[in-house]
Amino acid sequence: MILNCGVTLEKRKLLIQLDGDPQPSVFDQVVAYDAGADVVMSYGGVTPEAIREKVHGAIFTRGPKDLHRTAIFIGGSDVALGERLLAEARKHMLPQFGLRVSVLLDANGANTTAAAAVRAAARHLDLKTTKALVLAATGPVGQRVALLLARQGAEVRLGSRQASKAAAVAEAIRAKEPQAKLEAVAADPAGDLSTALAERTLVVAAGAAGALLLPSSARRSCPTLRVAIDLNAVPPVGIEGLGIADKAVEYDGVLGYGALGVGDLKMKIHKAAIARLFDRNDLVLDAEEVYALGEGL
Amino acid sequence: MILNCGVTLEKRKLLIQLDGDPQPSVFDQVVAYDAGADVVMSYGGVTPEAIREKVHGAIFTRGPKDLHRTAIFIGGSDVALGERLLAEARKHMLPQFGLRVSVLLDANGANTTAAAAVRAAARHLDLKTTKALVLAATGPVGQRVALLLARQGAEVRLGSRQASKAAAVAEAIRAKEPQAKLEAVAADPAGDLSTALAERTLVVAAGAAGALLLPSSARRSCPTLRVAIDLNAVPPVGIEGLGIADKAVEYDGVLGYGALGVGDLKMKIHKAAIARLFDRNDLVLDAEEVYALGEGL
Amino acid sequence: MILNCGVTLEKRKLLIQLDGDPQPSVFDQVVAYDAGADVVMSYGGVTPEAIREKVHGAIFTRGPKDLHRTAIFIGGSDVALGERLLAEARKHMLPQFGLRVSVLLDANGANTTAAAAVRAAARHLDLKTTKALVLAATGPVGQRVALLLARQGAEVRLGSRQASKAAAVAEAIRAKEPQAKLEAVAADPAGDLSTALAERTLVVAAGAAGALLLPSSARRSCPTLRVAIDLNAVPPVGIEGLGIADKAVEYDGVLGYGALGVGDLKMKIHKAAIARLFDRNDLVLDAEEVYALGEGL
């Protein structure tokens, strides 16, 4: 594109948004534009079978020297599907001909939100000695928070209404990270949370919008607690008493973070990850790479 | 985005197009671009259930000071569905945190077309004393024309092939505007239209593309008629004898408007409404607000 | 749009991508952006019934003097469907009012790929005296290659696993081009290809990605062969022994082209065709017009 002011712009930065949900996320599109993508090409209802055509469309349209101006973002609410889409996308690149594009996986915002939550905790706690409780650990964000905390050396208790579901997630994390110190526990907000909270210095609530996971009374009954992070942006919040805009606000000696408080950092990480995609054409940004980006901010 | 000529542009103006039809309207997208939206994010097949995620994607991605650069347009051919989408969208804004974006409802172009038709009539008639016949008054545009005319004080006769359907629309308008002077009438273009036309000074044909609603003979048999407005852009026109580009063209003492003639004003109103969305983040532009915008042009 | 550097840009170049496949092609979008479209409005799952609304959206939104800034691209993997979409699109233009936009048909890249393949052959052969074998001639690209070669005067043998399917395609081409010199033949890559290859100076393989159509031994057993063009971009290639990046590379006296080798020219033709759409508002670019564009490059 040539503007009349005499400037030749480079090829536009095209982001191919592949979303497993029927309609591609508005959130991810807005962030992509604000992170510098010139165009977001959005696809909903994406299945693994549909990936080959998309990757070929990405890698066969521009020469290797311009392929860092095309990238793929994998989103959608289903993290497991996102992981399959990512694996499929990698399979159809042709690196032997220099024909590949960079890919970011952030299904359900799981990688960026989890990275931001763990970074926020790391501001106040030494993660190597942290004893964490992740509430709604079976959800997409909860799984990633647990994984990243475990990788940083924390002792992680995974809480879910059904302990068996939490145990299945613990098993999946252990498959990736055999050294992980993990424990599954039943955590019903309407029941007794004292076992789940015992000895915890960090609690992260990663539940669905509008779901209360930790009542004030339970939070106050845990004397070891130092940091409480709530990732639910829609009132009522997940950790009772916290505000969604809280950013290290003290409540009875506990530093509280709300979704918008963590959200600043999540958004910075998300945007940095999108921007990073256009630096090179050979990146694969998954949980660890996204967390590493967060460390640099 | 920084251009090499040394200019920093503001955040891009993002318009989220929510369309109840399976595929989002081309028309609305083109107008949105011409009205100054930088990016139109288009969604088809939008249901009330899908609105929450869209609104959250809009309000949680930019800080309050930039939210006037994100807006929502509600389109689609089904005006009743559009109204439900609008109601749902309003429900998920979080004004208490400054987290909201402006919204324009123009399902089926009904608000802008109806506003333009009524503005065109107002150039020649005092609406307070106008006796109008709206043909195809049960359609999405016809309903809005009848509503706006009634709100301006006109006496409005609603015509439809089946009088019972026209009566149902009259009932719905009366629910919104108890003072409305309304009457339902059977109006079959192949039959006798003399009852429908009796004493009318204004006739507006708001039928489907290519449907003839008022034969020349019927039009000429109505001595009181002063203004005839046809909103059908595809030949054959709805009011026989008029041209689609007519703009106050006289036929036997009647001033005729065709769809393209009214279309100029409709387009101005439509573009002004889109542009207005990006002035502030707290607007809700429905029939009356759109009509008011038309008065200012 | 007014940039701060004091420049007023013209109305944006909007390309409406109509794709018969469930999801619109990534490839076509990237090429459209690189060819100068400012915005690509992408639609998948497009049926002939959906065309009217799209064309009306295109022609009723801008005045005749700006309609060359709106254009339609028809893609998708089904060339026959693409042709129906094109016919339908033409039907809904209103040239009598100056209300039309230019249209390019390139379903499955068939027109641009076929044009590029035939242009590549014409660099080395006099097409009037060429004896060609088109493998996978029943596929969308193969059909176009056969049609264009026949129109240039070549003698064309159409090969397919089932001779009856090849015969049906020959029949369809003859309906468009009664002078065409055509012959249908069974061509099973696992069987004997000597009849299919007899006396051929040109072979074009237009099969699906990853399908081997011509083994090395068969190729080497044809002494008359001068040029071999393989349009399959995904290994294994369609003509054994050729490289996908080959561009007139010699193999035993035969000049070989791979998909990427032809791809350079295909891409130039594709981009030129897109750019051409925005020069005027009355173009219909189908096989012949696209081939003619290729002659000028």
GROMACS .gro file of C-alpha atoms in nm, chain B residues 3 5 7-9 17 23-39 42 208-210 233-235 244-245 260 267 271, chain C residues 1-5 11-12 14 16 18 39-47 50 52-58 60-62 70 94 96-97 99:
model
   70
  300LEU     CA    1   0.309   0.531   1.015
  302CYS     CA    2   0.530   0.980   0.820
  304VAL     CA    3   0.196   1.013   1.295
  305THR     CA    4   0.055   0.807   1.577
  306LEU     CA    5  -0.300   0.702   1.507
  314GLN     CA    6  -2.176  -0.615   1.355
  320GLN     CA    7  -2.483  -1.435   0.698
  321PRO     CA    8  -2.412  -1.077   0.806
  322SER     CA    9  -2.534  -0.806   0.570
  323VAL     CA   10  -2.296  -0.681   0.301
  324PHE     CA   11  -2.487  -0.353   0.285
  325ASP     CA   12  -2.432  -0.274   0.651
  326GLN     CA   13  -2.062  -0.352   0.629
  327VAL     CA   14  -2.003  -0.127   0.332
  328VAL     CA   15  -2.188   0.161   0.496
  329ALA     CA   16  -1.995   0.109   0.819
  330TYR     CA   17  -1.664   0.135   0.637
  331ASP     CA   18  -1.775   0.443   0.449
  332ALA     CA   19  -1.894   0.597   0.775
  333GLY     CA   20  -1.547   0.573   0.923
  334ALA     CA   21  -1.525   0.240   1.103
  335ASP     CA   22  -1.169   0.113   1.067
  336VAL     CA   23  -1.267  -0.250   1.114
  339SER     CA   24  -1.907  -0.932   1.139
  505ALA     CA   25  -4.041  -0.639  -0.032
  506ALA     CA   26  -3.805  -0.595  -0.327
  507GLY     CA   27  -3.988  -0.625  -0.657
  530ALA     CA   28  -3.517  -0.033  -0.465
  531VAL     CA   29  -3.560  -0.325  -0.703
  532PRO     CA   30  -3.781  -0.297  -1.012
  541ILE     CA   31  -3.640   0.438  -0.811
  542ALA     CA   32  -3.422   0.750  -0.834
  557LEU     CA   33  -3.278   0.575  -0.427
  564MET     CA   34  -2.756   0.675   0.376
  568LYS     CA   35  -2.355   0.701   0.823
  595MET     CA   36  -1.031   0.852   0.624
  596ILE     CA   37  -0.810   1.150   0.691
  597LEU     CA   38  -0.460   1.087   0.819
  598ASN     CA   39  -0.291   1.354   1.022
  599CYS     CA   40  -0.020   1.387   0.761
  605LYS     CA   41  -1.296   0.524  -0.035
  606ARG     CA   42  -1.153   0.193   0.075
  608LEU     CA   43  -1.374  -0.350  -0.050
  610ILE     CA   44  -1.655  -0.927  -0.114
  612LEU     CA   45  -1.802  -1.533  -0.182
  633VAL     CA   46  -1.081  -0.487   0.329
  634VAL     CA   47  -1.190  -0.840   0.242
  635MET     CA   48  -1.544  -0.921   0.352
  636SER     CA   49  -1.545  -1.300   0.365
  637TYR     CA   50  -1.843  -1.530   0.333
  638GLY     CA   51  -1.840  -1.910   0.343
  639GLY     CA   52  -2.118  -2.154   0.255
  640VAL     CA   53  -2.250  -1.919  -0.012
  641THR     CA   54  -2.537  -2.056  -0.222
  644ALA     CA   55  -2.770  -1.586  -0.108
  646ARG     CA   56  -2.894  -1.133  -0.450
  647GLU     CA   57  -2.856  -0.979  -0.105
  648LYS     CA   58  -2.478  -0.968  -0.149
  649VAL     CA   59  -2.494  -0.801  -0.490
  650HIS     CA   60  -2.755  -0.552  -0.370
  651GLY     CA   61  -2.537  -0.475  -0.069
  652ALA     CA   62  -2.253  -0.405  -0.310
  654PHE     CA   63  -2.676   0.007  -0.344
  655THR     CA   64  -2.421   0.142  -0.097
  656ARG     CA   65  -2.201   0.365  -0.308
  664THR     CA   66  -1.623  -0.238  -0.442
  688LEU     CA   67  -2.844  -0.312  -1.251
  690GLN     CA   68  -2.912   0.034  -1.665
  691PHE     CA   69  -2.860   0.254  -1.356
  693LEU     CA   70  -2.521   0.000  -1.053
   0.00000   0.00000   0.00000
